[in-house]
Amino acid sequence: MTKEHPTTRIRPAIDDPQESPCIACGACCAHYRVSFYCGELSGGSGGQVPLEMASKVNDVIACMKGTEAGYGRCVALIGTLGQPGIHCAIYPNRPSTCREFSNWLDDGTPNPDCQKMRARIGLPELTPLKRGST
């Protein structure tokens, strides 16, 4: 097992939704089309995204209902944009697209897409992470 240098990865792994800046935002979930491989759907394929919350895009891609054309609110988003407590109703079973989106880039700078969405709903920008964070 190799030990990773402390500055190699400074972006935190946010598996707990209570630790995420998304907990008082939700803007991305109400703007982007949330597309993912249809194998992630529940119902026999081994996936975990609830089938009833997704729409078919084509034979291999699905998306979360409400986001089909972009600029639409994901059906799994509960609460008011920009307010504390907004959350994903299926957070543990969310698609890979949501799991892979990060508020910060690997170098610790805020994700420009996240910053843009936060500004759209009047939230302050995220600050860069300090070196050595995990």
Short mmCIF file of C-alpha atoms in Angstrom, two decimals:
data_model
loop_
_atom_site.label_atom_id
_atom_site.label_comp_id
_atom_site.label_asym_id
_atom_site.label_seq_id
_atom_site.Cartn_x
_atom_site.Cartn_y
_atom_site.Cartn_z
CA MET A 1 0.00 0.00 0.00
CA THR A 2 1.43 3.37 -0.97
CA LYS A 3 0.86 6.47 1.07
CA GLU A 4 -0.53 9.42 -0.86
CA HIS A 5 1.32 12.70 -0.49
CA PRO A 6 -0.86 15.08 1.59
CA THR A 7 -1.08 17.68 -1.18
CA THR A 8 -1.87 15.20 -3.96
CA ARG A 9 -5.57 15.10 -3.14
CA ILE A 10 -7.00 17.98 -1.22
CA ARG A 11 -10.61 17.82 -2.30
CA PRO A 12 -12.74 16.28 0.45
CA ALA A 13 -14.81 13.19 -0.18
CA ILE A 14 -18.25 14.33 0.86
CA ASP A 15 -20.27 11.20 1.47
CA ASP A 16 -22.28 12.75 4.30
CA PRO A 17 -24.81 15.21 2.84
CA GLN A 18 -24.71 17.21 6.10
CA GLU A 19 -21.07 18.14 5.37
CA SER A 20 -21.71 19.32 1.83
CA PRO A 21 -22.20 22.95 0.76
CA CYS A 22 -25.08 21.53 -1.29
CA ILE A 23 -27.15 21.26 1.91
CA ALA A 24 -28.18 24.91 1.52
CA CYS A 25 -27.99 25.17 -2.27
CA GLY A 26 -29.50 22.66 -4.74
CA ALA A 27 -28.92 24.92 -7.75
CA CYS A 28 -27.17 22.29 -9.87
CA CYS A 29 -30.04 19.85 -9.27
CA ALA A 30 -32.44 22.43 -10.67
CA HIS A 31 -30.35 23.40 -13.70
CA TYR A 32 -28.45 20.53 -15.34
CA ARG A 33 -29.81 17.43 -17.04
CA VAL A 34 -28.79 14.54 -14.80
CA SER A 35 -27.91 11.84 -17.36
CA PHE A 36 -26.43 8.45 -16.49
CA TYR A 37 -25.98 4.91 -17.81
CA CYS A 38 -29.27 3.01 -17.67
CA GLY A 39 -27.51 0.14 -15.87
CA GLU A 40 -27.62 2.33 -12.77
CA LEU A 41 -31.41 1.97 -12.62
CA SER A 42 -32.98 -0.36 -10.10
CA GLY A 43 -35.15 -3.20 -11.31
CA GLY A 44 -32.98 -6.17 -12.13
CA SER A 45 -29.81 -4.64 -13.55
CA GLY A 46 -28.16 -4.25 -10.16
CA GLY A 47 -28.48 -0.49 -10.18
CA GLN A 48 -29.77 1.62 -7.35
CA VAL A 49 -31.41 4.69 -8.92
CA PRO A 50 -35.19 4.29 -8.49
CA LEU A 51 -36.69 3.40 -11.86
CA GLU A 52 -39.79 5.51 -11.23
CA MET A 53 -37.64 8.65 -10.86
CA ALA A 54 -35.93 8.33 -14.24
CA SER A 55 -36.78 8.92 -17.89
CA LYS A 56 -35.33 7.13 -20.90
CA VAL A 57 -33.07 9.27 -23.08
CA ASN A 58 -32.06 6.45 -25.43
CA ASP A 59 -31.26 2.72 -25.23
CA VAL A 60 -28.24 3.27 -22.97
CA ILE A 61 -28.83 6.62 -21.23
CA ALA A 62 -31.43 7.63 -18.67
CA CYS A 63 -31.89 10.89 -16.81
CA MET A 64 -33.61 12.00 -13.66
CA LYS A 65 -37.21 13.09 -14.22
CA GLY A 66 -37.59 16.83 -14.30
CA THR A 67 -34.14 17.33 -15.83
CA GLU A 68 -34.83 15.90 -19.29
CA ALA A 69 -34.33 19.17 -21.18
CA GLY A 70 -32.01 20.88 -18.71
CA TYR A 71 -33.03 23.90 -16.66
CA GLY A 72 -35.53 21.67 -14.82
CA ARG A 73 -35.68 20.61 -11.21
CA CYS A 74 -34.77 17.01 -10.42
CA VAL A 75 -37.70 15.05 -9.03
CA ALA A 76 -35.51 13.86 -6.12
CA LEU A 77 -34.71 17.39 -4.94
CA ILE A 78 -36.65 18.27 -1.78
CA GLY A 79 -36.81 21.78 -0.32
CA THR A 80 -36.27 25.36 -1.40
CA LEU A 81 -33.25 26.36 -3.50
CA GLY A 82 -30.66 28.28 -1.52
CA GLN A 83 -32.22 27.42 1.82
CA PRO A 84 -30.84 25.20 4.59
CA GLY A 85 -32.18 21.67 4.51
CA ILE A 86 -32.56 21.30 0.77
CA HIS A 87 -31.60 17.73 -0.02
CA CYS A 88 -31.74 14.77 -2.34
CA ALA A 89 -34.46 12.28 -1.43
CA ILE A 90 -32.34 9.44 -2.85
CA TYR A 91 -28.88 10.63 -1.78
CA PRO A 92 -27.49 7.13 -0.98
CA ASN A 93 -28.89 5.89 -4.32
CA ARG A 94 -28.15 8.93 -6.48
CA PRO A 95 -26.71 8.43 -9.98
CA SER A 96 -22.99 8.46 -10.72
CA THR A 97 -23.32 11.89 -12.34
CA CYS A 98 -24.29 13.32 -8.96
CA ARG A 99 -21.70 11.27 -7.08
CA GLU A 100 -18.90 12.47 -9.34
CA PHE A 101 -19.78 16.16 -9.33
CA SER A 102 -17.55 17.98 -6.86
CA ASN A 103 -17.82 21.45 -5.42
CA TRP A 104 -14.02 21.73 -5.59
CA LEU A 105 -11.49 20.74 -8.22
CA ASP A 106 -8.59 18.46 -7.34
CA ASP A 107 -6.32 21.45 -6.72
CA GLY A 108 -8.73 22.82 -4.09
CA THR A 109 -10.18 25.64 -6.18
CA PRO A 110 -13.96 25.89 -6.28
CA ASN A 111 -15.63 24.25 -9.27
CA PRO A 112 -16.53 27.12 -11.68
CA ASP A 113 -19.82 25.42 -12.59
CA CYS A 114 -20.78 25.22 -8.91
CA GLN A 115 -19.80 28.86 -8.39
CA LYS A 116 -21.94 29.96 -11.34
CA MET A 117 -24.98 28.05 -10.10
CA ARG A 118 -24.56 29.38 -6.54
CA ALA A 119 -24.42 32.95 -7.88
CA ARG A 120 -27.63 32.39 -9.88
CA ILE A 121 -29.58 31.81 -6.68
CA GLY A 122 -27.79 34.49 -4.63
CA LEU A 123 -25.45 32.31 -2.57
CA PRO A 124 -21.88 33.36 -1.77
CA GLU A 125 -18.97 31.80 -3.60
CA LEU A 126 -17.17 28.85 -2.07
CA THR A 127 -13.66 29.56 -0.86
CA PRO A 128 -10.64 27.52 -1.97
CA LEU A 129 -9.68 24.62 0.23
CA LYS A 130 -6.45 24.90 2.16
CA ARG A 131 -3.60 22.54 1.29
CA GLY A 132 -3.48 19.47 3.47
CA SER A 133 -7.27 19.10 3.77
CA THR A 134 -8.69 15.64 3.23
#
